[in-house]
Structures are given as C-alpha cells and as structure tokens.
mmCIF file of C-alpha atoms and ligand atoms in Angstrom:
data_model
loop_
_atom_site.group_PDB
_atom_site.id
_atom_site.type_symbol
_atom_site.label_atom_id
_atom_site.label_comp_id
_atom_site.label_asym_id
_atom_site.label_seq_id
_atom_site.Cartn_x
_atom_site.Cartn_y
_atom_site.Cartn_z
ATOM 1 C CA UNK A 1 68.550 -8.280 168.319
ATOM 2 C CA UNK A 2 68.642 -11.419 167.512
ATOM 3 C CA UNK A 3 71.669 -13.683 166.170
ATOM 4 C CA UNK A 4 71.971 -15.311 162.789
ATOM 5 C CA UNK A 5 72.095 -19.146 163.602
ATOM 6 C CA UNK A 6 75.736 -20.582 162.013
ATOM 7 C CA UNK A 7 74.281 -23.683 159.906
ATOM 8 C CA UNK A 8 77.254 -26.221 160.506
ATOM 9 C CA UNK A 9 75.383 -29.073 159.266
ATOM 10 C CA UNK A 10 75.522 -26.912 155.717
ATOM 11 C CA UNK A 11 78.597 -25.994 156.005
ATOM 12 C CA UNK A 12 79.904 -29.170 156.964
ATOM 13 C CA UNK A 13 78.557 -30.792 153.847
ATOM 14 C CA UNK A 14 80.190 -28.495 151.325
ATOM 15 C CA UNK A 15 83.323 -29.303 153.013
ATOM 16 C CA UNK A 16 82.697 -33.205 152.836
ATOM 17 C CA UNK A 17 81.255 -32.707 148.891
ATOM 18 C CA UNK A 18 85.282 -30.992 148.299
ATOM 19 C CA UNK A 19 86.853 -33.843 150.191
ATOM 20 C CA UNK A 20 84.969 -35.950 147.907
ATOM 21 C CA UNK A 21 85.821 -34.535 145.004
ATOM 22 C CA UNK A 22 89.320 -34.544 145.830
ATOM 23 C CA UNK A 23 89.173 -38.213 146.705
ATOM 24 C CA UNK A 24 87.847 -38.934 143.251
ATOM 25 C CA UNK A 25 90.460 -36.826 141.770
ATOM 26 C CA UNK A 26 93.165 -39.083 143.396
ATOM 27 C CA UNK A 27 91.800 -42.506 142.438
ATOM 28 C CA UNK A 28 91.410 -41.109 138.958
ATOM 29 C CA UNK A 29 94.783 -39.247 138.669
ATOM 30 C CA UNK A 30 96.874 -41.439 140.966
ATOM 31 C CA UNK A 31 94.733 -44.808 141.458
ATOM 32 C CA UNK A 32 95.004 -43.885 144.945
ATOM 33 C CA UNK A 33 92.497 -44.289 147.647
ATOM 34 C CA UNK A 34 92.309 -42.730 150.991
ATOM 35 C CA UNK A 35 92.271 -44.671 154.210
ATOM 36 C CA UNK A 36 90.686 -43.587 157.696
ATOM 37 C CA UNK A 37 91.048 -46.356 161.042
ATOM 38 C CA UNK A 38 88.712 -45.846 163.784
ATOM 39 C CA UNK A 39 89.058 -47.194 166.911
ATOM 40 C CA UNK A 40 86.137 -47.557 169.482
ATOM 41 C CA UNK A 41 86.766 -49.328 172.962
ATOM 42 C CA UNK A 42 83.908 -49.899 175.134
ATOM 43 C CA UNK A 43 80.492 -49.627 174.137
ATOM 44 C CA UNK A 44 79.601 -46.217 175.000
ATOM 45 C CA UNK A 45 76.670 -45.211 173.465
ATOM 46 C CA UNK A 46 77.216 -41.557 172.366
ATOM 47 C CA UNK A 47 80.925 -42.579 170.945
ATOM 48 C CA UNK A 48 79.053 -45.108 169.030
ATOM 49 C CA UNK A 49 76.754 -42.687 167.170
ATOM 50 C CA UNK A 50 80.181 -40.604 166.608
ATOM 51 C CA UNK A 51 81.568 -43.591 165.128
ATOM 52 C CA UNK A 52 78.612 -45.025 163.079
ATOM 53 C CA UNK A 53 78.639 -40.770 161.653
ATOM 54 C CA UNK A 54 82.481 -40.859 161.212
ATOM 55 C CA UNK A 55 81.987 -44.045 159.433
ATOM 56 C CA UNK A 56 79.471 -43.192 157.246
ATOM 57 C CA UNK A 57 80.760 -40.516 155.882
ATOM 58 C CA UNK A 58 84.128 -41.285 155.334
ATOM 59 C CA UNK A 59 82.360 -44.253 153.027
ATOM 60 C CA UNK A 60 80.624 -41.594 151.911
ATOM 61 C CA UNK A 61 83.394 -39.275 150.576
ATOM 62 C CA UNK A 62 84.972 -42.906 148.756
ATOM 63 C CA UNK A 63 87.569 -43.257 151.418
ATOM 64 C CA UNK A 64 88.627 -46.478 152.524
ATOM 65 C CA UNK A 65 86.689 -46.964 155.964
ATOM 66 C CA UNK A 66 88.301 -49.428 159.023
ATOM 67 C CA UNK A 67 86.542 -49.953 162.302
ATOM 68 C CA UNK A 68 87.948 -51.679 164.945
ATOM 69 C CA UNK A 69 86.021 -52.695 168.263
ATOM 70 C CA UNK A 70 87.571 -53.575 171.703
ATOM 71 C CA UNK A 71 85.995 -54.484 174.555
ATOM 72 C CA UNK A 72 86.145 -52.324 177.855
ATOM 73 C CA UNK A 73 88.117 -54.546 179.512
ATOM 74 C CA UNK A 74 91.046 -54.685 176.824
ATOM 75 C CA UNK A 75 94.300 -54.297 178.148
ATOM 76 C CA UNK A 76 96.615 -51.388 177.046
ATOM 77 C CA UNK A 77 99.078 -53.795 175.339
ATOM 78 C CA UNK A 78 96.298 -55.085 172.978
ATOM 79 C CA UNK A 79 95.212 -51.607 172.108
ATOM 80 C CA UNK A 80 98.721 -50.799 171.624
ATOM 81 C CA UNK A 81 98.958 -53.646 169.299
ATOM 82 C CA UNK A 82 95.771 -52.381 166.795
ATOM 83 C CA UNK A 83 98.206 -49.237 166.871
ATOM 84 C CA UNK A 84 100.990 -50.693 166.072
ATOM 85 C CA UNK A 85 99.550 -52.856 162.905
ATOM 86 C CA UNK A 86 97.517 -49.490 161.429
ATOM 87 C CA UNK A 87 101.017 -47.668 161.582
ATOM 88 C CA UNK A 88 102.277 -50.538 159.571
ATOM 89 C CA UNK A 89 99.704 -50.600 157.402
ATOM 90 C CA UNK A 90 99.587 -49.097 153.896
ATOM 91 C CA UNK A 91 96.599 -48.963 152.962
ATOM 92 C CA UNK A 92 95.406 -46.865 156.466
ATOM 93 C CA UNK A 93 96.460 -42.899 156.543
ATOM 94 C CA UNK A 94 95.020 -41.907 159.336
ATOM 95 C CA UNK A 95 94.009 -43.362 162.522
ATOM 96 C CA UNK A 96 91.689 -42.034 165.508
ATOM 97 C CA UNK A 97 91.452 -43.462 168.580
ATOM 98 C CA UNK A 98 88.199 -42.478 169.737
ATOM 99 C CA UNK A 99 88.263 -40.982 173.709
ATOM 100 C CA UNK A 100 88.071 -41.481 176.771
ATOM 101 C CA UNK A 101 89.665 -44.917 177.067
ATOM 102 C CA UNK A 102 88.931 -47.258 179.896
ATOM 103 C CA UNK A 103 90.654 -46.766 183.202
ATOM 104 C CA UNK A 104 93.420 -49.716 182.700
ATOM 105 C CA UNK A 105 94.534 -47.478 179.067
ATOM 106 C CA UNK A 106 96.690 -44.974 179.539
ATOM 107 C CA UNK A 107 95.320 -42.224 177.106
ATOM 108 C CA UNK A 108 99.048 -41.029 176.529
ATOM 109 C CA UNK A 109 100.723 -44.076 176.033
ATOM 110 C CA UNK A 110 98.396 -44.932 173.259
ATOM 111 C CA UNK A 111 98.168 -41.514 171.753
ATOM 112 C CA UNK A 112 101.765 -41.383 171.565
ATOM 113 C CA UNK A 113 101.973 -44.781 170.036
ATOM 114 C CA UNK A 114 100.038 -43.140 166.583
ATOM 115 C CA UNK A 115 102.674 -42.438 163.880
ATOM 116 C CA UNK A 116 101.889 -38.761 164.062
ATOM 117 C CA UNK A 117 101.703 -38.400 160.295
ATOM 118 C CA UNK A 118 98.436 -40.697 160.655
ATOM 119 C CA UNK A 119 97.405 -38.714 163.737
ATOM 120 C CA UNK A 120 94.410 -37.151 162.129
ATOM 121 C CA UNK A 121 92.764 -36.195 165.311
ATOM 122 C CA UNK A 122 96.040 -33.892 166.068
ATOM 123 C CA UNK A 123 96.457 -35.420 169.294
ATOM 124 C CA UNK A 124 100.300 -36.157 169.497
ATOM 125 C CA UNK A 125 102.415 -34.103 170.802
ATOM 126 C CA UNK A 126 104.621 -33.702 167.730
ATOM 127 C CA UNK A 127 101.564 -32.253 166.221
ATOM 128 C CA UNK A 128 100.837 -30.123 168.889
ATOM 129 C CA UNK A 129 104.000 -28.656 169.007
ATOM 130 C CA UNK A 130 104.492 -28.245 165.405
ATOM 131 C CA UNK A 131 100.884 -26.230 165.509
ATOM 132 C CA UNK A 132 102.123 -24.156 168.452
ATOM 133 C CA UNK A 133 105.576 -23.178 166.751
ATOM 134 C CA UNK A 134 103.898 -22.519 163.665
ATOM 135 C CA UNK A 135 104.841 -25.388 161.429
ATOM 136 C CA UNK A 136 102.793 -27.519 159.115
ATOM 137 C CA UNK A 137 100.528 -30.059 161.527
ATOM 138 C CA UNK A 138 97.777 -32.009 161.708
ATOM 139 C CA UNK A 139 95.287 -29.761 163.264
ATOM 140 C CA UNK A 140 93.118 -31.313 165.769
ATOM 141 C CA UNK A 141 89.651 -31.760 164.106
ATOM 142 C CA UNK A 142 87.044 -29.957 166.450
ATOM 143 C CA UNK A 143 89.436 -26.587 166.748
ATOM 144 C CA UNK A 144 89.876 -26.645 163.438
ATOM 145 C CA UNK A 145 85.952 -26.833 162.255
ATOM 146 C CA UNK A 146 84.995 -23.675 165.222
ATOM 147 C CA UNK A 147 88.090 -21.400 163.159
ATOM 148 C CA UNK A 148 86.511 -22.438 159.965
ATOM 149 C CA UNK A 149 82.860 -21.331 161.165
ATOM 150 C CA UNK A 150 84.882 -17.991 162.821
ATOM 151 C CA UNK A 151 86.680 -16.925 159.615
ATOM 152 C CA UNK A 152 83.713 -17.375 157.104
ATOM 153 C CA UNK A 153 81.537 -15.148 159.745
ATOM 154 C CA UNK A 154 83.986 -13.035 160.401
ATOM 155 C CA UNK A 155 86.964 -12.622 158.241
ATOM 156 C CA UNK A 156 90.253 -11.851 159.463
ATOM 157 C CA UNK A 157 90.309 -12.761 163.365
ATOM 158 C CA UNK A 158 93.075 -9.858 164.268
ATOM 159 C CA UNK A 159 92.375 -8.423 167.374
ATOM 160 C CA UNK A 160 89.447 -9.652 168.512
ATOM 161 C CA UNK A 161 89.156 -10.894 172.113
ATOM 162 C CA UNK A 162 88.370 -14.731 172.283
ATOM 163 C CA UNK A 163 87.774 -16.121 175.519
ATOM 164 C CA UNK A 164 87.957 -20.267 175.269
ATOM 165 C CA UNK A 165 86.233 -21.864 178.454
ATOM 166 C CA UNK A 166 87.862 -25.318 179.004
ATOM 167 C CA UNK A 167 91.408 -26.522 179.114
ATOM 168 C CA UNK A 168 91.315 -30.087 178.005
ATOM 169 C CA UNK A 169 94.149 -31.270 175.873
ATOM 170 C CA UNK A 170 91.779 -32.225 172.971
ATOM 171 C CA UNK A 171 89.655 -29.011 172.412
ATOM 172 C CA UNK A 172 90.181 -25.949 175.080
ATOM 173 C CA UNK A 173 94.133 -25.909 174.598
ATOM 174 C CA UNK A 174 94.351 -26.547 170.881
ATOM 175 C CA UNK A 175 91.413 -24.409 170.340
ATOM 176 C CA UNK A 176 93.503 -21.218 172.304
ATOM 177 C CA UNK A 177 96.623 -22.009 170.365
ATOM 178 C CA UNK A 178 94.787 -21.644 166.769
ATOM 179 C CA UNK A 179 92.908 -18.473 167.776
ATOM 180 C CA UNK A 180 96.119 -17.266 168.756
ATOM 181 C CA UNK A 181 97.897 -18.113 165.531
ATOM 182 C CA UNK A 182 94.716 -15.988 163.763
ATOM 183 C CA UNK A 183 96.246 -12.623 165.931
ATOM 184 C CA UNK A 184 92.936 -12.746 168.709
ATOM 185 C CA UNK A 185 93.823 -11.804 172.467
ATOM 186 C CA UNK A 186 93.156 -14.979 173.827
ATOM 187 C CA UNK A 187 91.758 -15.662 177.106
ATOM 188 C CA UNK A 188 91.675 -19.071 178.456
ATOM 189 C CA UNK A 189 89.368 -19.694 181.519
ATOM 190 C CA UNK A 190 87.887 -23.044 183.425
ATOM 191 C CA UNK A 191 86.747 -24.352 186.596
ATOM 192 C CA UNK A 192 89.320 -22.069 188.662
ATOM 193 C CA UNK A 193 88.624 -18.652 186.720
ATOM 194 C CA UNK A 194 87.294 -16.141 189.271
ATOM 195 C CA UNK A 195 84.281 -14.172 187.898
ATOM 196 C CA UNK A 196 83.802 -16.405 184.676
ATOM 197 C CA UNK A 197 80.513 -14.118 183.735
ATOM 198 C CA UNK A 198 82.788 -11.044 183.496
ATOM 199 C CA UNK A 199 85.327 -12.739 181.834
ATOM 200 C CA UNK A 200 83.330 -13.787 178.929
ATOM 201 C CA UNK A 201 81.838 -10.448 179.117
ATOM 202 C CA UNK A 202 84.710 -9.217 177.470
ATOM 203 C CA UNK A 203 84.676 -11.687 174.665
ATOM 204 C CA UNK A 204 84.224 -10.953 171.082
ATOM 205 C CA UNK A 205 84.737 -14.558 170.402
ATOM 206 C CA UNK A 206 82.978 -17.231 172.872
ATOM 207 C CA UNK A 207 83.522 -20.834 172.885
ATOM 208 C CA UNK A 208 82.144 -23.024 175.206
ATOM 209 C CA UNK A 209 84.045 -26.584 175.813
ATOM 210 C CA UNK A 210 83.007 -27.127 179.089
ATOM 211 C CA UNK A 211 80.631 -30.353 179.385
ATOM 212 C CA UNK A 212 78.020 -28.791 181.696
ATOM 213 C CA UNK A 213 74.491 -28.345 179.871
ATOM 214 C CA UNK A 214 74.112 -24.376 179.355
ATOM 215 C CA UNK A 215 76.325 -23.379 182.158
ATOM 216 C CA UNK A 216 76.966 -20.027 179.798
ATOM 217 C CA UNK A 217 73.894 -18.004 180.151
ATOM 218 C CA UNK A 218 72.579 -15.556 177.999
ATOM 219 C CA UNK A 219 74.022 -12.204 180.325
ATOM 220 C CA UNK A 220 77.333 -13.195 180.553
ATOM 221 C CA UNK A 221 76.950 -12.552 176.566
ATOM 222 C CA UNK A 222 78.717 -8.872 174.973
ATOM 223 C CA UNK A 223 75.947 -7.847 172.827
ATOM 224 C CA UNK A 224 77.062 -9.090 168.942
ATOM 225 C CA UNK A 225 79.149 -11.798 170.019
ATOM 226 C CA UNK A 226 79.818 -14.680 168.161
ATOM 227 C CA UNK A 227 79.722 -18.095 170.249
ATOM 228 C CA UNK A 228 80.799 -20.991 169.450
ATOM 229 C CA UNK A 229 79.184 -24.010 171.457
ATOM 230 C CA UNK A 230 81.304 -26.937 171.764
ATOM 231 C CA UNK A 231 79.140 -29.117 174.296
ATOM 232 C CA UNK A 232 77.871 -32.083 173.368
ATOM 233 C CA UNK A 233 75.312 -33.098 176.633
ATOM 234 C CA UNK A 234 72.531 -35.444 176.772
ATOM 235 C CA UNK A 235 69.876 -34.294 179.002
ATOM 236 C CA UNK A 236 66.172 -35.600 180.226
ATOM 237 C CA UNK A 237 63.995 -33.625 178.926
ATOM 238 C CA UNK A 238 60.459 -32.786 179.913
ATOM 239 C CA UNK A 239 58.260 -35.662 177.958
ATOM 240 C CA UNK A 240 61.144 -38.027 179.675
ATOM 241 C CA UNK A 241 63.134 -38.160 176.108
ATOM 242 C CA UNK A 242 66.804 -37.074 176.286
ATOM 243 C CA UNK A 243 67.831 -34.518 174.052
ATOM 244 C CA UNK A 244 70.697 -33.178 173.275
ATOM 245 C CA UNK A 245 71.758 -28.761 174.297
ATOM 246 C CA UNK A 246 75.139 -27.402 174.498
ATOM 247 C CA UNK A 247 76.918 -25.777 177.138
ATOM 248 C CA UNK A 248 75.318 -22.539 176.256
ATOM 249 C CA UNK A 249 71.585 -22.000 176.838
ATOM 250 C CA UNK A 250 70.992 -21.151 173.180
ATOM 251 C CA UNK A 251 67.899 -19.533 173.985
ATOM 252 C CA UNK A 252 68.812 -17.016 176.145
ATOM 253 C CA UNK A 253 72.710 -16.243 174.216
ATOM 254 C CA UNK A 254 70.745 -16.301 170.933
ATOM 255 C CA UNK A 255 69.153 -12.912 172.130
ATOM 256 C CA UNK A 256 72.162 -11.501 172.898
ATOM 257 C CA UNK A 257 74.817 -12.708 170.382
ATOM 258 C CA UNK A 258 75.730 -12.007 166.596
ATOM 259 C CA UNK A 259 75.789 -15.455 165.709
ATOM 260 C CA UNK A 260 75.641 -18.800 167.116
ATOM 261 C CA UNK A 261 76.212 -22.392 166.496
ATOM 262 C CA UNK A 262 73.587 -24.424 167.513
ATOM 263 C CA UNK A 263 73.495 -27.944 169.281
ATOM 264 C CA UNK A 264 73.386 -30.379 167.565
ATOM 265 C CA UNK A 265 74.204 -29.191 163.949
ATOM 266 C CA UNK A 266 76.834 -26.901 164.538
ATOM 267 C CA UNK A 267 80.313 -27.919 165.757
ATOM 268 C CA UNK A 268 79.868 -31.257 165.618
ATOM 269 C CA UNK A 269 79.256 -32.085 161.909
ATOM 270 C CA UNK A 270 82.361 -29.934 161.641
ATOM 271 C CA UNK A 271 84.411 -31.726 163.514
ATOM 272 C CA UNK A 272 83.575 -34.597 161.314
ATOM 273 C CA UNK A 273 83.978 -33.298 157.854
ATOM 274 C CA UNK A 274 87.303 -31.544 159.546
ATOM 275 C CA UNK A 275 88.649 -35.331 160.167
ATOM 276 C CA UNK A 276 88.177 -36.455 156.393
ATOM 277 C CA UNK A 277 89.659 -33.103 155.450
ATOM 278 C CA UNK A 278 92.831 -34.192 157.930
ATOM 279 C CA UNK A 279 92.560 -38.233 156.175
ATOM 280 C CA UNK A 280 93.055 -36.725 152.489
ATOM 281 C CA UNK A 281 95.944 -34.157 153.443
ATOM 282 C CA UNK A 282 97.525 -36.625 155.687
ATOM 283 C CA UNK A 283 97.148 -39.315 152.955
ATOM 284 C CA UNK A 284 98.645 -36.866 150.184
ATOM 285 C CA UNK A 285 101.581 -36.238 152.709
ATOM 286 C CA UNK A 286 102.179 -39.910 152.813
ATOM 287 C CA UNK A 287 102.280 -40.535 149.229
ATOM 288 C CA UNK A 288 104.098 -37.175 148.185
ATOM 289 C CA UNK A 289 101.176 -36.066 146.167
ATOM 290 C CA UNK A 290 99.652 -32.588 146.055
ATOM 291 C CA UNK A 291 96.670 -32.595 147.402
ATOM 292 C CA UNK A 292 94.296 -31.939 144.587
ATOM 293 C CA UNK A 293 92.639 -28.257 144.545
ATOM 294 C CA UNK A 294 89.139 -29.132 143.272
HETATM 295 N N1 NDP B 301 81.234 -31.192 169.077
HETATM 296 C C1 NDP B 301 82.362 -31.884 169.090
HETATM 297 O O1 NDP B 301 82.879 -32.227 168.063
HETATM 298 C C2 NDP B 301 83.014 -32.209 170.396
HETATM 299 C C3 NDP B 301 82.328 -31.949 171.551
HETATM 300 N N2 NDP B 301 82.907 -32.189 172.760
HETATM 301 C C4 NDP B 301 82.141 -31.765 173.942
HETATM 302 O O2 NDP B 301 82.749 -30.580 174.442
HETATM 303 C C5 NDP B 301 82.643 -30.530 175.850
HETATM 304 C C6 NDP B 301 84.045 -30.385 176.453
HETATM 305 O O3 NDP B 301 84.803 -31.521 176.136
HETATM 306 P P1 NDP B 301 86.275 -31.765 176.746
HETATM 307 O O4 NDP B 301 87.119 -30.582 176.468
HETATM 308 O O5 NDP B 301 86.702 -33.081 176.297
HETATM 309 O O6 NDP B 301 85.914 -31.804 178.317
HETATM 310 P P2 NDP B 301 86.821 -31.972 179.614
HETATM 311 O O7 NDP B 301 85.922 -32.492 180.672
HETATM 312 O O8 NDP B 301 88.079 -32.681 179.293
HETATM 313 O O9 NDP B 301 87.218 -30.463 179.984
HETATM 314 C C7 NDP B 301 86.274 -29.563 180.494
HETATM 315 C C8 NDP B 301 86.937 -28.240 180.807
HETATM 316 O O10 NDP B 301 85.930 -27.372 181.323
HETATM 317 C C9 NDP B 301 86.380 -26.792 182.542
HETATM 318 N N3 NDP B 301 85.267 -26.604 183.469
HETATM 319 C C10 NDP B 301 84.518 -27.546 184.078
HETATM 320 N N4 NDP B 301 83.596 -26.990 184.882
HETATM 321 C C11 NDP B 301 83.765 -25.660 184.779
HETATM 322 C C12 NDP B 301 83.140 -24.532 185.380
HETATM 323 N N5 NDP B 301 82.134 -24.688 186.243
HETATM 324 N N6 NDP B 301 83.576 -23.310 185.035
HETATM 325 C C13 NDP B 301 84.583 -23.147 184.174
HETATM 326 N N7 NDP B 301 85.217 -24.169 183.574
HETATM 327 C C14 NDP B 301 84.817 -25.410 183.878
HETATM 328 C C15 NDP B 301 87.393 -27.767 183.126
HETATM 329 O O11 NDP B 301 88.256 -27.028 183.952
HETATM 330 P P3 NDP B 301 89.500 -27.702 184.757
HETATM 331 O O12 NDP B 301 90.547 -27.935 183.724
HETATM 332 O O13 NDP B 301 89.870 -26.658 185.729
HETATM 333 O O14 NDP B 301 88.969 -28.945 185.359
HETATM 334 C C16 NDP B 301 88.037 -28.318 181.865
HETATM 335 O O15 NDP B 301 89.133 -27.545 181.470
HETATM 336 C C17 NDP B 301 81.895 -31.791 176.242
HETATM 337 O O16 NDP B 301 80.520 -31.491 176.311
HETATM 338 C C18 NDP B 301 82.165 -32.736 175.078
HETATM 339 O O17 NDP B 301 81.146 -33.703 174.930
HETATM 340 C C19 NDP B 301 84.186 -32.665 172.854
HETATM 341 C C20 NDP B 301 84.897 -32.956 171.733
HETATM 342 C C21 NDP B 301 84.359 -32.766 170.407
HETATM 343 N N1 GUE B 302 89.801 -39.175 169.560
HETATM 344 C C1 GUE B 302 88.665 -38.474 169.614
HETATM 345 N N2 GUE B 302 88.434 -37.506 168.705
HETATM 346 C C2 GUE B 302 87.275 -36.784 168.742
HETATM 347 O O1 GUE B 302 87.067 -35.877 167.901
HETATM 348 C C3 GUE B 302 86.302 -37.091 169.758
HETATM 349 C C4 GUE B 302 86.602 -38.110 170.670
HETATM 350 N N3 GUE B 302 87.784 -38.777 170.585
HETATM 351 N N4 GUE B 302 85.733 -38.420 171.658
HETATM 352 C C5 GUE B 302 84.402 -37.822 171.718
HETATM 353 C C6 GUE B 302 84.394 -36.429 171.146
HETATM 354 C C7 GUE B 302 83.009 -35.958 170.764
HETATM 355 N N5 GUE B 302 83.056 -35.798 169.314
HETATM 356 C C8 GUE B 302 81.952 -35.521 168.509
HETATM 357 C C9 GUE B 302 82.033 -35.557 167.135
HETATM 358 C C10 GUE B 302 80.914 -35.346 166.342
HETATM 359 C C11 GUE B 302 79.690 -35.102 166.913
HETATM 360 C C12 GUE B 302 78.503 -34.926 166.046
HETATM 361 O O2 GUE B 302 78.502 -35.320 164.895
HETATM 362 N N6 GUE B 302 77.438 -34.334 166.536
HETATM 363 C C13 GUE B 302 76.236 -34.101 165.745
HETATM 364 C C14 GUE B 302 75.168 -35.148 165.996
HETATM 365 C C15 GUE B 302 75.098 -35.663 167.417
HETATM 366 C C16 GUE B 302 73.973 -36.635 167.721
HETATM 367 O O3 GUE B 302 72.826 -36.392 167.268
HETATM 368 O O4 GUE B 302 74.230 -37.622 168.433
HETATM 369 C C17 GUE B 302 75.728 -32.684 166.028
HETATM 370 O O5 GUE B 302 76.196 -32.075 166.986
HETATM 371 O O6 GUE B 302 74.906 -32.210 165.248
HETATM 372 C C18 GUE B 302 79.597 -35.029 168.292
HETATM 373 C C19 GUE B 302 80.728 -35.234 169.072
HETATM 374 C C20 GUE B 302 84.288 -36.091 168.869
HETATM 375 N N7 GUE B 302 85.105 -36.435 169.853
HETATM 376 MG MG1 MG B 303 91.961 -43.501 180.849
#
C-alpha cells in the first residue's frame, strides 16, 4: 500500500483564490479593504521566509499588507507599543506577532496585549477559551488548515482516534481541542508519554508537532492512517544543502499510511491561506458585515 500524498500547496490556493474573491466582493460592495499587521522581531531567517510568504500573499489576495521590523534587542515596552498603535488602528484587522520572541519579551504579555478580535493567529486566551467552550473564535491558523485537510479526506471526524504529539500552546493544544470539537477520541502525547510508538499505534488520525526531524517512523504507523506532519526542520543534507523534512520520515510512513501531508507543501501553505481566511472574517466582524459567500 501506498498513501495518497495530501497536496496542501493545491489546496491552499483554492482557499486563498475564495479569500480573494471575497476581498473583491467587499471593496466592490462595501468600499472596504482588508487589513493584515505582521510583526517580525529579530532576524531569524526561517521566520523571515514565513513573513516574506505571509506577505505576499496577503498582497496577493488585495488585502492591505503592514510589516513591521524590530530588532532583537527591542525591549518589551516598544513591542508593546507597535501593539498598542495596530489595536488603534482602523485600517489594520488583524495582527500576528510572529514567534518566538527574544528572551527580554515576554511572549504572554504581548500576546495578551492583541485586541483579541484582531488576534488572527488565535493566540489569546479569550480566543482560546471561546474555541474550547464552543463559541465563535478566532481559530488558531495551523490547527485550523490540518482539520481542513482531515475533513476533505475524510468526512465527518466522529469517532476516530487522533493522537496529537506536542503540547505547545500554539499548535499541539489548540490542535487537540478542535479534533475534539469534530467528536475524535483524542489522545495527546509529548516528551513524557511512555511508549509513544504504541501510542500512535492506535491512531487513526496522526499529527506530528514535535520539532525533531522524522522522530515518527514509519512502524509506529496503523496501516491506513492519515498523518498529518506539522514539522517544519531544516536539516544538512547529503550534497551539504539544507533541506527541509518533517517530523515524520515521509518515506517510511508513506508506506504505511492512507494519506499524508508532505513537507514542505502540506501544512504549511495551509497555515497561511488559514491566516487570510482569519483577516477577512475578523475584518467582517469588525465592520458588522457578512462575510461574503463567494
Ligand atoms: N507548518 C506550520 O505552519 C507550522 C509548523 N511548526 C513546526 O511544528 C513543530 C512543532 O512546533 P511547536 O509546537 O511550536 O514546538 P514546541 O517546541 O513548542 O513543542 C514541541 C512539543 O513536542 C514535544 N516533544 C518534544 N520532544 C518529544 C519527544 N521526544 N517525544 C514526544 N514529544 C516530544 C514537547 O513535549 P513537552 O511539552 O513535554 O516538552 C512539546 O510539547 C516545529 O517543527 C515547528 O517548526 C510550528 C508552527 C506552524
Ligand atoms: N505567531 C506565529 N504564528 C504562526 O503561525 C507561526 C509563528 N508565529 N512562528 C513560526 C511558525 C511556523 N509557521 C509556518 C508557516 C508557514 C510555513 C510555510 O509556508 N511553509 C512552506 C514553505 C517553507 C519553506 O520553503 O521555507 C511549506 O511547508 O511548504 C512554515 C511555517 C508559522 N508559525
Ligand atoms: Mg521569550
């Protein structure tokens, strides 16, 4: 057996081509426009090619595109500050602060500081607890884009067993709580699970959100699986490039599995189109318009 390959680059783009379309629809109908902020501190390589993506195709879709560069050494207040003047701001609906932050940052303070209806990633805890209790949220964007490639290869969710590995506040945790809203058994295991093979053994549902290159091998698989590979890790390769795997060797699950999302082009281009999905409805919310169905 071997597993169909879940194209998120494709899917990805049909989403972005609707969130285009419904941009267009508002600037037509309303004379409204859309507006994402992005903020990058540091100059991280990897979060700039996640930036320079987000960027483009937010541009791309006709939003309104800000982009805001600190240095590493900024001080919490200042960050604070950029907050503080895209909450005020009009013509800016939602806001990401791009992660990790540098050491002197307190991650929470500054998440916290987002008016949650511009949180777009889904990040604040007023979002996270509205998702949790069931009521309407901003859904945080990489969650969101794996139950999106789930339901269109699977259908209804009920019942199945999903085992998440990784806890982190911004994809493990969320991702348990939506799989859990879609009726799976939900299993959430990291770097204190005992027997982590067996316990992915019993998945239906596998995703990976872990941040070691192919830690999942290909036998810890249940034959017809579908896994979802979160990981986004640079590695050396063998001609001395670095290239970029998951943290499932493909390879081996591919063998194994139903389906698979592959690394790069599958979660990740998700993840993106998710967030200009998130800037439209959060924008619509803002201006008490319906978001338009085209
Ligand atoms: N494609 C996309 O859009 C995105 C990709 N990513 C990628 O996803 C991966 C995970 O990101 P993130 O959640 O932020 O990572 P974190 O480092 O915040 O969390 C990693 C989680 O994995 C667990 N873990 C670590 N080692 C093991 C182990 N040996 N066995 C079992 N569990 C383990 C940790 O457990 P514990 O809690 O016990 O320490 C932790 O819960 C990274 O590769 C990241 O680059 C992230 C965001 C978006
Ligand atoms: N506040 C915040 N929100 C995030 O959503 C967030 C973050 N911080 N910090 C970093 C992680 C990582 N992340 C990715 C998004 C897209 C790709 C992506 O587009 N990947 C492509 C191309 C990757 C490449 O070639 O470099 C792919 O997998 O095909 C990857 C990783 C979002 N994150
Ligand atoms: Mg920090």
């Amino acid at each position: 057996m071997t597993a169909e390959i879940i194209d998120g680059k494709a899917f990805a783009e049909t989403v972005k081509a609707r969130v285009g379309r419904q941009v267009e629809a508002l600037k037509k109908n309303h004379d409204f426009t859309p507006g994402l902020a992005v903020v990058l501190v540091g100059e991280d390589p990897a979060s700039q090619v996640y930036v320079r993506n987000k960027n483009k195709s937010t541009v791309a879709a006709g939003m309104k595109s800000e982009e805001i560069r600190l240095a590493d050494t900024v001080s919490e207040e200042e960050v604070l500050a950029v907050v503080h003047r895209l909450n005020d701001d009009p013509t800016i609906h939602g806001i990401l602060v791009q992660l990790p932050l540098p050491k002197q940052v307190d991650e929470m303070a500054v998440l916290d500081a987002i008016n949650p209806e511009k949180d777009v990633d889904g990040f604040h805890v007023i979002n996270t607890g509205r998702q949790a209790v069931g009521l309407p949220a901003m859904v945080p964007c990489t969650p969101l884009g794996c139950i999106m490639m789930l339901k269109d290869r699977l259908g209804d969710l009920s019942g199945l067993n999903a085992v998440v590995v990784g806890r982190s506040n911004i994809v493990g945790k969320p991702m348990a709580s939506l799989l859990l809203a879609e009726n799976c058994t939900v299993t959430i295991a990291h770097s204190r699970t005992k027997d982590l093979p067996a316990v992915v053994r019993g998945a239906d549902i596998v995703v990976a959100a872990v941040g070691r290159p192919e830690m999942v091998r290909g036998d810890w698989i249940k034959p017809g699986a579908t896994v979802i590979d979160v990981g986004i890790n640079r590695i050396e390769g063998e001609n001395g490039k670095t290239r970029l795997v998951g943290d499932v060797a493909f390879d081996e699950a591919k063998a194994v599995a139903g389906a698979i999302t592959p690394v790069p082009g599958g979660v990740g281009p998700m993840t993106i189109a998710c967030l200009l999905a998130n800037t439209v409805t959060a924008a619509c919310r803002q201006a008490g318009l319906e978001e338009p169905q085209v």
